[in-house]
Amino acid sequence: MASSSSGFVTGLTAAALVTVGFLAYQASASAPADLTTPHANSIPAAAASKAPRDKRNPAALPSGSGTGERVVYSVDDNRVWLVDAANRTRRTFRVTPGTVDPPPGTYTVTSRSNAITGTDGTPVEHVVRFTSVDGVTIGFSAAVDEAPPRPAPTTRTGGIRESREDGNAMWDFATIGKKVVVIR
């Protein structure tokens, strides 16, 4: 009787494991999509493809760049869009990137400084930081001297430079917690 009893328990255990596995599969397959998207300040698992562009108007906000009030930064185009809650572009401008680019993804503004010296030694103002890559802080800033030298390729800097006028607009728009969407 002992051997038939242990076979019965083994069968129940196997059936329970199959049931739990099946239920886990069903739960993961029906989970909402937002549970698997990167959260603020997380590095995306895979590089996103380049967001579609309007070939007739290269300064137009790329489709697929998110929704709601946000800063959109295109690494490939070296362009920023300040977008309001109604998905209208309030301002767009060209920028000069640092030597370290943030990966595509969604971040939030984590800190701001009115005036500091950048990692390349350039005095900057209106610094808006949103992530870091391998210990290099990434953020937008405006050089106090409108024409700073471009950093040497060997200098690791995450400063995304904008004009002082554009820096003022970024400073007013991108407060702590504001969404920043980085695209290719």
Tab-separated table of C-alpha atoms in Angstrom:
chain	number	residue	atom	x	y	z
A	1	MET	CA	0.000	0.000	0.000
A	2	ALA	CA	2.918	2.325	0.674
A	3	SER	CA	4.133	2.189	-2.946
A	4	SER	CA	0.695	2.981	-4.385
A	5	SER	CA	0.359	5.833	-1.921
A	6	SER	CA	3.725	7.349	-2.971
A	7	GLY	CA	2.771	7.012	-6.664
A	8	PHE	CA	-0.455	8.837	-5.939
A	9	VAL	CA	1.418	11.693	-4.184
A	10	THR	CA	3.922	11.889	-7.065
A	11	GLY	CA	1.055	12.151	-9.541
A	12	LEU	CA	-0.647	14.893	-7.528
A	13	THR	CA	2.640	16.806	-7.268
A	14	ALA	CA	3.229	16.559	-11.025
A	15	ALA	CA	-0.332	17.714	-11.744
A	16	ALA	CA	0.074	20.645	-9.341
A	17	LEU	CA	3.349	21.720	-11.021
A	18	VAL	CA	1.767	21.569	-14.483
A	19	THR	CA	-1.208	23.615	-13.258
A	20	VAL	CA	1.009	26.262	-11.625
A	21	GLY	CA	3.169	26.483	-14.772
A	22	PHE	CA	0.105	26.886	-16.974
A	23	LEU	CA	-1.379	29.586	-14.714
A	24	ALA	CA	1.955	31.459	-14.648
A	25	TYR	CA	2.077	31.370	-18.457
A	26	GLN	CA	-1.485	32.688	-18.700
A	27	ALA	CA	-0.746	35.493	-16.241
A	28	SER	CA	2.375	36.609	-18.114
A	29	ALA	CA	0.660	36.424	-21.504
A	30	SER	CA	-2.237	38.609	-20.359
A	31	ALA	CA	-0.195	41.162	-18.352
A	32	PRO	CA	-0.694	44.800	-19.401
A	33	ALA	CA	2.023	46.094	-21.733
A	34	ASP	CA	3.021	48.905	-19.344
A	35	LEU	CA	4.295	46.369	-16.829
A	36	THR	CA	7.054	45.391	-19.229
A	37	THR	CA	8.099	48.859	-20.450
A	38	PRO	CA	11.214	50.520	-19.018
A	39	HIS	CA	10.622	52.744	-16.011
A	40	ALA	CA	12.166	56.142	-15.455
A	41	ASN	CA	15.946	56.099	-15.412
A	42	SER	CA	16.153	52.492	-16.510
A	43	ILE	CA	18.215	51.482	-19.490
A	44	PRO	CA	16.072	49.812	-22.142
A	45	ALA	CA	16.815	46.142	-22.827
A	46	ALA	CA	17.196	46.677	-26.554
A	47	ALA	CA	17.901	49.700	-28.676
A	48	ALA	CA	14.769	51.168	-30.190
A	49	SER	CA	14.576	51.655	-33.918
A	50	LYS	CA	14.617	55.171	-35.290
A	51	ALA	CA	11.276	56.910	-34.835
A	52	PRO	CA	9.573	57.749	-38.165
A	53	ARG	CA	10.260	61.262	-39.461
A	54	ASP	CA	8.352	63.655	-41.705
A	55	LYS	CA	10.647	63.867	-44.740
A	56	ARG	CA	9.085	67.187	-45.858
A	57	ASN	CA	9.544	68.785	-42.418
A	58	PRO	CA	12.586	67.374	-40.586
A	59	ALA	CA	11.885	69.594	-37.547
A	60	ALA	CA	8.417	68.039	-37.059
A	61	LEU	CA	7.892	66.013	-33.897
A	62	PRO	CA	8.631	62.348	-34.753
A	63	SER	CA	5.682	59.991	-34.457
A	64	GLY	CA	6.220	57.304	-31.854
A	65	SER	CA	8.001	59.725	-29.500
A	66	GLY	CA	5.552	59.294	-26.648
A	67	THR	CA	2.536	61.168	-25.378
A	68	GLY	CA	1.816	63.906	-22.887
A	69	GLU	CA	4.012	66.723	-21.675
A	70	ARG	CA	7.639	65.806	-22.318
A	71	VAL	CA	11.059	66.658	-23.667
A	72	VAL	CA	11.955	64.600	-26.753
A	73	TYR	CA	15.640	64.252	-27.631
A	74	SER	CA	16.790	62.628	-30.873
A	75	VAL	CA	20.330	61.304	-30.558
A	76	ASP	CA	20.678	60.824	-34.330
A	77	ASP	CA	19.244	64.213	-35.331
A	78	ASN	CA	20.754	66.263	-32.459
A	79	ARG	CA	17.364	67.903	-31.965
A	80	VAL	CA	15.088	68.575	-28.982
A	81	TRP	CA	11.333	69.132	-28.900
A	82	LEU	CA	9.487	70.613	-25.911
A	83	VAL	CA	6.005	69.093	-26.127
A	84	ASP	CA	2.914	70.162	-24.169
A	85	ALA	CA	0.178	67.947	-22.720
A	86	ALA	CA	-1.895	68.298	-25.927
A	87	ASN	CA	1.031	66.811	-27.909
A	88	ARG	CA	1.867	70.152	-29.562
A	89	THR	CA	5.471	71.201	-30.047
A	90	ARG	CA	6.072	74.366	-28.030
A	91	ARG	CA	9.676	74.699	-29.201
A	92	THR	CA	12.225	72.706	-31.168
A	93	PHE	CA	15.933	73.370	-31.552
A	94	ARG	CA	19.255	71.812	-32.525
A	95	VAL	CA	21.765	70.789	-29.854
A	96	THR	CA	25.402	69.753	-29.699
A	97	PRO	CA	25.776	66.377	-27.987
A	98	GLY	CA	28.463	65.365	-25.539
A	99	THR	CA	30.670	62.369	-26.208
A	100	VAL	CA	28.431	59.939	-24.254
A	101	ASP	CA	24.881	59.417	-25.538
A	102	PRO	CA	21.939	58.188	-23.463
A	103	PRO	CA	20.287	55.018	-24.775
A	104	PRO	CA	16.761	55.346	-26.198
A	105	GLY	CA	14.121	55.172	-23.495
A	106	THR	CA	11.932	57.183	-21.156
A	107	TYR	CA	13.477	59.041	-18.229
A	108	THR	CA	12.552	61.836	-15.826
A	109	VAL	CA	14.391	65.008	-14.874
A	110	THR	CA	16.237	64.088	-11.677
A	111	SER	CA	18.138	67.274	-10.814
A	112	ARG	CA	18.838	70.810	-11.982
A	113	SER	CA	21.572	73.389	-11.368
A	114	ASN	CA	21.393	77.065	-12.240
A	115	ALA	CA	25.143	77.448	-12.929
A	116	ILE	CA	28.104	75.036	-12.721
A	117	THR	CA	31.287	74.097	-14.548
A	118	GLY	CA	30.703	71.247	-17.022
A	119	THR	CA	32.791	68.069	-17.094
A	120	ASP	CA	34.726	69.574	-20.007
A	121	GLY	CA	35.645	72.649	-17.941
A	122	THR	CA	33.146	74.979	-19.663
A	123	PRO	CA	30.994	77.247	-17.447
A	124	VAL	CA	27.355	76.271	-18.106
A	125	GLU	CA	23.941	77.365	-16.891
A	126	HIS	CA	20.445	75.931	-16.650
A	127	VAL	CA	21.583	72.331	-16.298
A	128	VAL	CA	18.753	69.775	-16.527
A	129	ARG	CA	19.913	66.214	-15.723
A	130	PHE	CA	17.942	63.061	-16.511
A	131	THR	CA	20.206	59.969	-16.426
A	132	SER	CA	23.772	58.675	-16.296
A	133	VAL	CA	25.678	56.199	-18.438
A	134	ASP	CA	28.679	54.358	-16.981
A	135	GLY	CA	29.154	57.058	-14.345
A	136	VAL	CA	28.752	59.973	-16.788
A	137	THR	CA	25.835	62.274	-15.970
A	138	ILE	CA	23.641	63.127	-18.967
A	139	GLY	CA	21.725	66.393	-19.197
A	140	PHE	CA	20.979	69.546	-21.126
A	141	SER	CA	22.893	72.786	-20.522
A	142	ALA	CA	23.794	76.093	-22.117
A	143	ALA	CA	27.359	77.359	-22.237
A	144	VAL	CA	27.740	80.796	-20.685
A	145	ASP	CA	30.192	81.614	-23.510
A	146	GLU	CA	27.949	81.050	-26.552
A	147	ALA	CA	30.708	79.359	-28.569
A	148	PRO	CA	32.457	76.794	-26.372
A	149	PRO	CA	34.954	74.457	-28.018
A	150	ARG	CA	33.595	71.014	-28.842
A	151	PRO	CA	34.962	68.507	-26.292
A	152	ALA	CA	37.772	66.236	-27.396
A	153	PRO	CA	36.502	62.759	-28.352
A	154	THR	CA	38.589	61.320	-25.502
A	155	THR	CA	36.750	63.472	-22.917
A	156	ARG	CA	33.748	61.626	-21.487
A	157	THR	CA	31.013	64.210	-21.160
A	158	GLY	CA	27.232	63.892	-21.125
A	159	GLY	CA	26.451	67.570	-21.552
A	160	ILE	CA	23.948	68.141	-24.374
A	161	ARG	CA	24.598	71.787	-25.224
A	162	GLU	CA	21.958	74.228	-26.362
A	163	SER	CA	22.019	77.981	-27.022
A	164	ARG	CA	21.389	80.238	-24.054
A	165	GLU	CA	17.962	81.170	-25.436
A	166	ASP	CA	17.040	77.488	-25.866
A	167	GLY	CA	18.569	76.758	-22.450
A	168	ASN	CA	16.230	79.323	-20.881
A	169	ALA	CA	13.232	77.630	-22.528
A	170	MET	CA	14.435	74.178	-21.358
A	171	TRP	CA	14.968	75.503	-17.819
A	172	ASP	CA	11.414	76.884	-17.666
A	173	PHE	CA	9.883	73.720	-19.167
A	174	ALA	CA	11.877	70.779	-17.756
A	175	THR	CA	11.264	70.828	-14.014
A	176	ILE	CA	12.037	67.959	-11.634
A	177	GLY	CA	10.009	64.877	-12.591
A	178	LYS	CA	9.307	66.018	-16.184
A	179	LYS	CA	9.403	63.167	-18.692
A	180	VAL	CA	12.355	63.000	-21.123
A	181	VAL	CA	12.015	60.641	-24.115
A	182	VAL	CA	15.237	59.736	-25.919
A	183	ILE	CA	14.865	58.419	-29.458
A	184	ARG	CA	17.292	57.547	-32.255
